[in-house]
Each structure stands twice: as C-alpha cells, then as structure tokens.
PDB file of C-alpha atoms in Angstrom:
ATOM      1  CA  UNK A 642     385.854  38.294   4.794  1.00  0.00           C
ATOM      2  CA  UNK A 643     385.337  34.889   3.187  1.00  0.00           C
ATOM      3  CA  UNK A 644     381.481  35.480   3.021  1.00  0.00           C
ATOM      4  CA  UNK A 645     382.170  38.942   1.375  1.00  0.00           C
ATOM      5  CA  UNK A 646     384.234  37.191  -1.362  1.00  0.00           C
ATOM      6  CA  UNK A 647     381.720  34.627  -2.175  1.00  0.00           C
ATOM      7  CA  UNK A 648     378.963  37.187  -2.121  1.00  0.00           C
ATOM      8  CA  UNK A 649     380.656  39.376  -4.713  1.00  0.00           C
ATOM      9  CA  UNK A 650     381.787  36.506  -6.866  1.00  0.00           C
ATOM     10  CA  UNK A 651     378.190  35.505  -6.972  1.00  0.00           C
ATOM     11  CA  UNK A 652     376.900  39.011  -7.830  1.00  0.00           C
ATOM     12  CA  UNK A 653     379.538  38.939 -10.721  1.00  0.00           C
ATOM     13  CA  UNK A 654     378.345  35.806 -11.856  1.00  0.00           C
ATOM     14  CA  UNK A 655     374.715  36.920 -11.975  1.00  0.00           C
ATOM     15  CA  UNK A 656     375.725  40.342 -13.703  1.00  0.00           C
ATOM     16  CA  UNK A 657     377.734  38.320 -16.191  1.00  0.00           C
ATOM     17  CA  UNK A 658     374.733  35.867 -17.010  1.00  0.00           C
ATOM     18  CA  UNK A 659     372.306  38.754 -17.393  1.00  0.00           C
ATOM     19  CA  UNK A 660     374.639  40.484 -19.592  1.00  0.00           C
ATOM     20  CA  UNK A 661     374.964  37.181 -21.723  1.00  0.00           C
ATOM     21  CA  UNK A 662     371.103  37.214 -21.975  1.00  0.00           C
ATOM     22  CA  UNK A 663     370.619  40.650 -22.914  1.00  0.00           C
ATOM     23  CA  UNK A 664     373.646  40.330 -25.761  1.00  0.00           C
ATOM     24  CA  UNK A 665     371.595  37.139 -27.121  1.00  0.00           C
ATOM     25  CA  UNK A 666     368.409  39.123 -27.193  1.00  0.00           C
ATOM     26  CA  UNK A 667     370.185  42.279 -28.749  1.00  0.00           C
ATOM     27  CA  UNK A 668     371.577  39.839 -31.114  1.00  0.00           C
ATOM     28  CA  UNK A 669     368.456  38.235 -32.063  1.00  0.00           C
ATOM     29  CA  UNK A 670     366.719  41.714 -32.530  1.00  0.00           C
ATOM     30  CA  UNK A 671     369.568  42.693 -34.696  1.00  0.00           C
ATOM     31  CA  UNK A 672     369.241  39.840 -37.344  1.00  0.00           C
ATOM     32  CA  UNK A 673     368.109  41.082 -40.755  1.00  0.00           C
ATOM     33  CA  UNK A 674     365.938  38.273 -41.885  1.00  0.00           C
ATOM     34  CA  UNK A 675     367.209  39.070 -45.934  1.00  0.00           C
ATOM     35  CA  UNK A 676     370.844  38.081 -44.638  1.00  0.00           C
ATOM     36  CA  UNK A 677     371.608  34.812 -46.307  1.00  0.00           C
ATOM     37  CA  UNK A 678     374.109  34.010 -43.670  1.00  0.00           C
ATOM     38  CA  UNK A 679     371.828  34.651 -40.516  1.00  0.00           C
ATOM     39  CA  UNK A 680     370.647  31.899 -38.312  1.00  0.00           C
ATOM     40  CA  UNK A 681     366.743  31.832 -37.381  1.00  0.00           C
ATOM     41  CA  UNK A 682     363.889  29.672 -37.959  1.00  0.00           C
ATOM     42  CA  UNK A 683     360.690  30.521 -39.985  1.00  0.00           C
ATOM     43  CA  UNK A 684     357.754  29.061 -41.893  1.00  0.00           C
ATOM     44  CA  UNK A 685     356.543  30.849 -45.076  1.00  0.00           C
ATOM     45  CA  UNK A 686     354.571  30.529 -48.268  1.00  0.00           C
ATOM     46  CA  UNK A 687     355.421  31.779 -51.698  1.00  0.00           C
ATOM     47  CA  UNK A 688     353.158  32.205 -54.594  1.00  0.00           C
ATOM     48  CA  UNK A 689     353.517  33.059 -58.298  1.00  0.00           C
ATOM     49  CA  UNK A 690     350.869  32.895 -61.106  1.00  0.00           C
ATOM     50  CA  UNK A 691     351.592  29.372 -61.801  1.00  0.00           C
ATOM     51  CA  UNK A 692     353.125  27.725 -58.746  1.00  0.00           C
ATOM     52  CA  UNK A 693     352.811  27.572 -54.724  1.00  0.00           C
ATOM     53  CA  UNK A 694     355.689  26.842 -52.619  1.00  0.00           C
ATOM     54  CA  UNK A 695     356.075  26.179 -48.919  1.00  0.00           C
ATOM     55  CA  UNK A 696     359.304  27.235 -47.315  1.00  0.00           C
ATOM     56  CA  UNK A 697     360.755  26.121 -43.685  1.00  0.00           C
ATOM     57  CA  UNK A 698     363.977  26.843 -42.257  1.00  0.00           C
ATOM     58  CA  UNK A 699     365.508  26.006 -38.785  1.00  0.00           C
ATOM     59  CA  UNK A 700     368.461  27.754 -37.292  1.00  0.00           C
ATOM     60  CA  UNK A 701     370.528  25.815 -34.612  1.00  0.00           C
ATOM     61  CA  UNK A 702     373.272  28.357 -33.745  1.00  0.00           C
ATOM     62  CA  UNK A 703     376.014  27.849 -36.916  1.00  0.00           C
ATOM     63  CA  UNK A 704     373.929  25.169 -38.332  1.00  0.00           C
ATOM     64  CA  UNK A 705     371.035  25.808 -40.471  1.00  0.00           C
ATOM     65  CA  UNK A 706     368.578  23.651 -42.393  1.00  0.00           C
ATOM     66  CA  UNK A 707     366.000  24.389 -45.053  1.00  0.00           C
ATOM     67  CA  UNK A 708     363.359  22.622 -46.922  1.00  0.00           C
ATOM     68  CA  UNK A 709     361.260  24.151 -49.804  1.00  0.00           C
ATOM     69  CA  UNK A 710     358.301  22.233 -51.446  1.00  0.00           C
ATOM     70  CA  UNK A 711     356.306  23.543 -54.330  1.00  0.00           C
ATOM     71  CA  UNK A 712     353.759  22.581 -56.801  1.00  0.00           C
ATOM     72  CA  UNK A 713     352.109  23.817 -59.949  1.00  0.00           C
ATOM     73  CA  UNK A 714     348.773  25.311 -59.374  1.00  0.00           C
ATOM     74  CA  UNK A 715     347.274  24.338 -62.912  1.00  0.00           C
ATOM     75  CA  UNK A 716     346.997  21.116 -64.660  1.00  0.00           C
ATOM     76  CA  UNK A 717     347.987  21.071 -68.472  1.00  0.00           C
ATOM     77  CA  UNK A 718     345.823  20.827 -71.078  1.00  0.00           C
ATOM     78  CA  UNK A 719     345.928  17.023 -70.938  1.00  0.00           C
ATOM     79  CA  UNK A 720     344.600  16.904 -67.565  1.00  0.00           C
ATOM     80  CA  UNK A 721     347.938  15.798 -65.889  1.00  0.00           C
ATOM     81  CA  UNK A 722     348.559  16.648 -62.307  1.00  0.00           C
ATOM     82  CA  UNK A 723     350.668  19.443 -61.458  1.00  0.00           C
ATOM     83  CA  UNK A 724     354.574  19.640 -61.548  1.00  0.00           C
ATOM     84  CA  UNK A 725     356.320  19.295 -58.073  1.00  0.00           C
ATOM     85  CA  UNK A 726     359.795  20.582 -57.031  1.00  0.00           C
ATOM     86  CA  UNK A 727     361.855  20.516 -53.845  1.00  0.00           C
ATOM     87  CA  UNK A 728     364.985  21.888 -52.309  1.00  0.00           C
ATOM     88  CA  UNK A 729     366.749  20.801 -49.278  1.00  0.00           C
ATOM     89  CA  UNK A 730     369.716  22.615 -47.753  1.00  0.00           C
ATOM     90  CA  UNK A 731     372.343  22.301 -44.898  1.00  0.00           C
ATOM     91  CA  UNK A 732     374.053  25.636 -44.186  1.00  0.00           C
ATOM     92  CA  UNK A 733     377.044  26.335 -41.752  1.00  0.00           C
ATOM     93  CA  UNK A 734     378.385  29.735 -41.306  1.00  0.00           C
ATOM     94  CA  UNK A 735     380.773  31.183 -38.920  1.00  0.00           C
ATOM     95  CA  UNK A 736     381.977  34.869 -38.847  1.00  0.00           C
ATOM     96  CA  UNK A 737     380.476  35.672 -42.214  1.00  0.00           C
ATOM     97  CA  UNK A 738     381.886  32.747 -43.860  1.00  0.00           C
ATOM     98  CA  UNK A 739     379.580  29.810 -44.870  1.00  0.00           C
ATOM     99  CA  UNK A 740     379.262  26.634 -46.918  1.00  0.00           C
ATOM    100  CA  UNK A 741     376.228  24.640 -47.962  1.00  0.00           C
ATOM    101  CA  UNK A 742     374.970  21.512 -49.538  1.00  0.00           C
ATOM    102  CA  UNK A 743     371.886  21.537 -51.743  1.00  0.00           C
ATOM    103  CA  UNK A 744     369.843  19.143 -53.127  1.00  0.00           C
ATOM    104  CA  UNK A 745     366.933  20.124 -55.640  1.00  0.00           C
ATOM    105  CA  UNK A 746     364.739  18.697 -58.146  1.00  0.00           C
ATOM    106  CA  UNK A 747     361.445  18.228 -59.607  1.00  0.00           C
ATOM    107  CA  UNK A 748     358.874  16.413 -61.839  1.00  0.00           C
ATOM    108  CA  UNK A 749     357.401  17.935 -64.977  1.00  0.00           C
ATOM    109  CA  UNK A 750     354.361  16.716 -66.934  1.00  0.00           C
ATOM    110  CA  UNK A 751     354.769  17.945 -70.476  1.00  0.00           C
ATOM    111  CA  UNK A 752     351.879  18.721 -72.561  1.00  0.00           C
ATOM    112  CA  UNK A 753     352.506  15.847 -74.810  1.00  0.00           C
ATOM    113  CA  UNK A 754     352.197  13.457 -72.392  1.00  0.00           C
ATOM    114  CA  UNK A 755     356.013  12.977 -71.404  1.00  0.00           C
ATOM    115  CA  UNK A 756     357.372  13.166 -68.037  1.00  0.00           C
ATOM    116  CA  UNK A 757     360.559  14.822 -67.152  1.00  0.00           C
ATOM    117  CA  UNK A 758     362.572  14.459 -63.637  1.00  0.00           C
ATOM    118  CA  UNK A 759     365.766  16.359 -62.582  1.00  0.00           C
ATOM    119  CA  UNK A 760     368.032  16.232 -59.733  1.00  0.00           C
ATOM    120  CA  UNK A 761     371.011  18.751 -58.933  1.00  0.00           C
ATOM    121  CA  UNK A 762     373.409  18.569 -55.963  1.00  0.00           C
ATOM    122  CA  UNK A 763     375.386  21.627 -55.154  1.00  0.00           C
ATOM    123  CA  UNK A 764     378.110  22.441 -52.687  1.00  0.00           C
ATOM    124  CA  UNK A 765     378.930  25.962 -52.447  1.00  0.00           C
ATOM    125  CA  UNK A 766     380.792  28.669 -50.429  1.00  0.00           C
ATOM    126  CA  UNK A 767     379.507  32.236 -49.361  1.00  0.00           C
ATOM    127  CA  UNK A 768     381.153  35.184 -47.588  1.00  0.00           C
ATOM    128  CA  UNK A 769     379.509  38.164 -46.097  1.00  0.00           C
ATOM    129  CA  UNK A 770     381.371  41.742 -46.558  1.00  0.00           C
ATOM    130  CA  UNK A 771     379.657  44.501 -44.737  1.00  0.00           C
ATOM    131  CA  UNK A 772     380.166  47.393 -46.526  1.00  0.00           C
ATOM    132  CA  UNK A 773     378.322  49.911 -44.291  1.00  0.00           C
ATOM    133  CA  UNK A 774     375.908  49.399 -41.359  1.00  0.00           C
ATOM    134  CA  UNK A 775     373.189  48.851 -44.019  1.00  0.00           C
ATOM    135  CA  UNK A 776     374.975  47.385 -47.041  1.00  0.00           C
ATOM    136  CA  UNK A 777     376.104  43.953 -47.227  1.00  0.00           C
ATOM    137  CA  UNK A 778     377.802  41.965 -50.246  1.00  0.00           C
ATOM    138  CA  UNK A 779     377.965  38.452 -50.519  1.00  0.00           C
ATOM    139  CA  UNK A 780     380.227  36.585 -53.118  1.00  0.00           C
ATOM    140  CA  UNK A 781     378.963  33.280 -53.751  1.00  0.00           C
ATOM    141  CA  UNK A 782     380.511  30.033 -55.774  1.00  0.00           C
ATOM    142  CA  UNK A 783     378.943  26.706 -56.216  1.00  0.00           C
ATOM    143  CA  UNK A 784     379.996  23.292 -57.831  1.00  0.00           C
ATOM    144  CA  UNK A 785     377.477  20.703 -58.761  1.00  0.00           C
ATOM    145  CA  UNK A 786     376.129  17.724 -60.770  1.00  0.00           C
ATOM    146  CA  UNK A 787     372.676  17.547 -62.405  1.00  0.00           C
ATOM    147  CA  UNK A 788     370.978  14.734 -63.937  1.00  0.00           C
ATOM    148  CA  UNK A 789     367.706  14.925 -66.291  1.00  0.00           C
ATOM    149  CA  UNK A 790     365.295  11.898 -67.099  1.00  0.00           C
ATOM    150  CA  UNK A 791     362.666  12.211 -69.804  1.00  0.00           C
ATOM    151  CA  UNK A 792     360.246   9.438 -69.740  1.00  0.00           C
ATOM    152  CA  UNK A 793     358.306   9.697 -72.798  1.00  0.00           C
ATOM    153  CA  UNK A 794     354.898   7.731 -73.440  1.00  0.00           C
ATOM    154  CA  UNK A 795     356.630   5.743 -76.203  1.00  0.00           C
ATOM    155  CA  UNK A 796     360.060   4.806 -76.752  1.00  0.00           C
ATOM    156  CA  UNK A 797     362.933   4.538 -74.435  1.00  0.00           C
ATOM    157  CA  UNK A 798     363.700   6.934 -71.846  1.00  0.00           C
ATOM    158  CA  UNK A 799     366.360   9.557 -72.256  1.00  0.00           C
ATOM    159  CA  UNK A 800     368.935  10.422 -69.736  1.00  0.00           C
ATOM    160  CA  UNK A 801     371.535  13.257 -69.516  1.00  0.00           C
ATOM    161  CA  UNK A 802     374.087  14.555 -67.064  1.00  0.00           C
ATOM    162  CA  UNK A 803     376.207  17.610 -66.610  1.00  0.00           C
ATOM    163  CA  UNK A 804     378.760  19.336 -64.171  1.00  0.00           C
ATOM    164  CA  UNK A 805     377.887  22.867 -63.218  1.00  0.00           C
ATOM    165  CA  UNK A 806     379.656  25.695 -61.955  1.00  0.00           C
ATOM    166  CA  UNK A 807     378.033  28.904 -60.529  1.00  0.00           C
ATOM    167  CA  UNK A 808     379.130  32.214 -59.302  1.00  0.00           C
ATOM    168  CA  UNK A 809     377.160  35.179 -58.250  1.00  0.00           C
ATOM    169  CA  UNK A 810     376.710  37.989 -55.907  1.00  0.00           C
ATOM    170  CA  UNK A 811     374.101  38.836 -53.225  1.00  0.00           C
ATOM    171  CA  UNK A 812     373.928  42.330 -52.201  1.00  0.00           C
ATOM    172  CA  UNK A 813     371.475  43.566 -49.802  1.00  0.00           C
ATOM    173  CA  UNK A 814     370.460  46.833 -48.283  1.00  0.00           C
ATOM    174  CA  UNK A 815     368.798  46.464 -44.638  1.00  0.00           C
ATOM    175  CA  UNK A 816     366.908  49.123 -43.064  1.00  0.00           C
ATOM    176  CA  UNK A 817     367.196  50.018 -39.421  1.00  0.00           C
ATOM    177  CA  UNK A 818     363.330  48.737 -39.073  1.00  0.00           C
ATOM    178  CA  UNK A 819     364.242  45.209 -40.307  1.00  0.00           C
ATOM    179  CA  UNK A 820     362.956  45.681 -43.707  1.00  0.00           C
ATOM    180  CA  UNK A 821     365.599  44.611 -46.653  1.00  0.00           C
ATOM    181  CA  UNK A 822     365.978  45.081 -50.371  1.00  0.00           C
ATOM    182  CA  UNK A 823     368.304  42.593 -52.312  1.00  0.00           C
ATOM    183  CA  UNK A 824     369.648  42.012 -55.981  1.00  0.00           C
ATOM    184  CA  UNK A 825     371.213  38.398 -56.522  1.00  0.00           C
ATOM    185  CA  UNK A 826     372.869  37.990 -60.198  1.00  0.00           C
ATOM    186  CA  UNK A 827     374.330  34.711 -61.208  1.00  0.00           C
ATOM    187  CA  UNK A 828     375.551  32.936 -63.939  1.00  0.00           C
ATOM    188  CA  UNK A 829     375.694  28.946 -64.241  1.00  0.00           C
ATOM    189  CA  UNK A 830     378.104  27.246 -66.583  1.00  0.00           C
ATOM    190  CA  UNK A 831     377.362  23.728 -67.934  1.00  0.00           C
ATOM    191  CA  UNK A 832     380.484  21.980 -68.817  1.00  0.00           C
ATOM    192  CA  UNK A 833     379.091  19.221 -71.303  1.00  0.00           C
ATOM    193  CA  UNK A 834     376.896  21.435 -72.883  1.00  0.00           C
ATOM    194  CA  UNK A 835     379.323  24.299 -73.131  1.00  0.00           C
ATOM    195  CA  UNK A 836     376.951  27.105 -72.278  1.00  0.00           C
ATOM    196  CA  UNK A 837     376.060  29.527 -69.722  1.00  0.00           C
ATOM    197  CA  UNK A 838     372.728  30.317 -68.053  1.00  0.00           C
ATOM    198  CA  UNK A 839     372.321  33.829 -67.003  1.00  0.00           C
ATOM    199  CA  UNK A 840     369.752  34.798 -64.007  1.00  0.00           C
ATOM    200  CA  UNK A 841     368.926  37.689 -61.831  1.00  0.00           C
ATOM    201  CA  UNK A 842     366.837  37.737 -58.772  1.00  0.00           C
ATOM    202  CA  UNK A 843     365.601  40.818 -57.183  1.00  0.00           C
ATOM    203  CA  UNK A 844     363.202  41.453 -54.085  1.00  0.00           C
ATOM    204  CA  UNK A 845     362.619  42.695 -50.688  1.00  0.00           C
ATOM    205  CA  UNK A 846     360.728  42.040 -47.706  1.00  0.00           C
ATOM    206  CA  UNK A 847     358.937  44.210 -45.041  1.00  0.00           C
ATOM    207  CA  UNK A 848     358.431  43.601 -41.532  1.00  0.00           C
ATOM    208  CA  UNK A 849     354.733  44.177 -40.757  1.00  0.00           C
ATOM    209  CA  UNK A 850     355.025  43.017 -37.172  1.00  0.00           C
ATOM    210  CA  UNK A 851     358.008  41.572 -34.622  1.00  0.00           C
ATOM    211  CA  UNK A 852     357.882  38.240 -36.213  1.00  0.00           C
ATOM    212  CA  UNK A 853     355.802  38.651 -39.324  1.00  0.00           C
ATOM    213  CA  UNK A 854     357.176  39.654 -42.834  1.00  0.00           C
ATOM    214  CA  UNK A 855     355.652  39.789 -46.487  1.00  0.00           C
ATOM    215  CA  UNK A 856     357.575  40.325 -49.600  1.00  0.00           C
ATOM    216  CA  UNK A 857     358.071  39.976 -53.041  1.00  0.00           C
ATOM    217  CA  UNK A 858     360.590  38.925 -55.746  1.00  0.00           C
ATOM    218  CA  UNK A 859     361.156  38.623 -59.430  1.00  0.00           C
ATOM    219  CA  UNK A 860     363.233  35.902 -61.172  1.00  0.00           C
ATOM    220  CA  UNK A 861     364.633  36.596 -64.672  1.00  0.00           C
ATOM    221  CA  UNK A 862     366.193  33.782 -66.601  1.00  0.00           C
ATOM    222  CA  UNK A 863     367.813  34.680 -70.002  1.00  0.00           C
ATOM    223  CA  UNK A 864     366.884  32.378 -73.206  1.00  0.00           C
ATOM    224  CA  UNK A 865     369.372  29.645 -74.217  1.00  0.00           C
ATOM    225  CA  UNK A 866     368.841  28.024 -77.297  1.00  0.00           C
ATOM    226  CA  UNK A 867     371.254  25.069 -76.477  1.00  0.00           C
ATOM    227  CA  UNK A 868     368.810  24.136 -73.509  1.00  0.00           C
ATOM    228  CA  UNK A 869     365.924  24.576 -75.494  1.00  0.00           C
ATOM    229  CA  UNK A 870     364.862  27.685 -73.654  1.00  0.00           C
ATOM    230  CA  UNK A 871     363.748  29.898 -76.721  1.00  0.00           C
ATOM    231  CA  UNK A 872     362.857  32.766 -74.760  1.00  0.00           C
ATOM    232  CA  UNK A 873     363.356  34.696 -71.721  1.00  0.00           C
ATOM    233  CA  UNK A 874     361.550  33.706 -68.624  1.00  0.00           C
ATOM    234  CA  UNK A 875     360.427  36.371 -65.847  1.00  0.00           C
ATOM    235  CA  UNK A 876     358.634  35.001 -62.718  1.00  0.00           C
ATOM    236  CA  UNK A 877     357.192  37.176 -59.905  1.00  0.00           C
ATOM    237  CA  UNK A 878     356.536  35.966 -56.350  1.00  0.00           C
ATOM    238  CA  UNK A 879     354.629  37.008 -53.374  1.00  0.00           C
ATOM    239  CA  UNK A 880     355.976  35.708 -50.067  1.00  0.00           C
ATOM    240  CA  UNK A 881     354.928  35.859 -46.207  1.00  0.00           C
ATOM    241  CA  UNK A 882     356.859  34.527 -43.400  1.00  0.00           C
ATOM    242  CA  UNK A 883     356.681  34.066 -39.478  1.00  0.00           C
ATOM    243  CA  UNK A 884     359.852  33.773 -37.473  1.00  0.00           C
ATOM    244  CA  UNK A 885     360.169  32.165 -34.256  1.00  0.00           C
TER     245      UNK A 885
END
C-alpha cells in the first residue's frame, strides 16, 4: 500500500514536471518578437542610408537588458570620423506592466569642425492591453533629463540641459505565424525650451526561419525651429535578428 502511494506520487510529480516544461516551451513559441514587453534574447543589425547599428538584448525572465551601438557610415566633407551613438536599457516587466531606465547619447562631428555630444537619461512605464488575440496596444510615458555639450574649434564650450516628458502609444498587430506590424507615435516635451518634438515610428518584422527575422522601419521627426531642426526628417531602416 505504501509502495503504491509512493509510486503514484512519483508519477504525479513526473507528470507535473513534464507539463511545466511543455508550458514553458509553448510560452516561448507564443512570443511575438515585436512585443516590447516580451522577454527574449537576440542579436541583430540595423542599417539606414547613413548609419549602421548593432542591437543586442538579453532576457532573464522578467528582467531584460538591451544595448544598441551605432556608427555613421560616411565621413563629412572635413574628413572627420563618423558619428557614434549608443543606448543602454534595463527593463522589468510583470503581467503586462513594465518599467524601464534608459541611458542614451552620442557624439556628432559637425561639418564646420565642431564636436557635439549628448547624454539623456529616461525612466518610464509601459502597459500592455490585449485588445484581440492579434492586436495589442501599449501606452507609454517617460520622464528624463538631457545634457548637450558643444565643443567648438575656437571659443568656449557651450553646455545646455533640459527636463523631458515623453508620452506615446505602441500599437501592434501580431500574425499567427509570428510576423508583426506596428506603429509608435510619440511626443517629447522639453520644459526649458518650452517646445514639443513629434515623432512617429512604423515598421514590422517577418520570420524567415524559426529563430531569424528580417524587418524594416521608418522614423519620422517633425521640424522644430526652436531646436534648429529646420525641416522634417525621415529615416528608413532595414533590420535582421537572430533569436536564442
């Protein structure tokens, strides 16, 4: 009788472990890599006409770490080396609610020989609303601080700082086969400059293999004369990622 009880308990334990592994595998299969709150690991590359960027992300359960490194493909007419930029991110997500801390910046070599550097720190929240099985909406809001340093060839350095508030919505359609389309409008308010920067990003990804995707996106930024942005800016990117 005791042996039968132990044998039954062992069988139930094995069955539970098997079901748990199967559930984890199913959850992994159900991940859509266009979901900004999904935890997974990837290495990829993004390229526009003027820039190339390496993209990396490591998902450890509800903790996600991301690093993007970019460089300008072309030198300017003064023969200066290409611009560089970076973005590091820590993201934590639980039951659709996530919070993140971002540090991003870069160095720009201006055509007149001056050099400009910038650093921005953002802390934000995002929440996932599952509208249908295929449609998800993610409201986002962030607070931050930015600093810019202009180092002219002659004269004194010029430094400026500002506080930021950014709000936006990421809307995604995830296909059953794992492909996705998305649009992400957002507005950044700069307190000291007393101006708003409007941006829209739209794109998608196509799973060409079980662990490989290719995609494209377009980034649009509206002109802003207060920030010396005299015309609208549109940049198109091609992307490729490997997931593991």
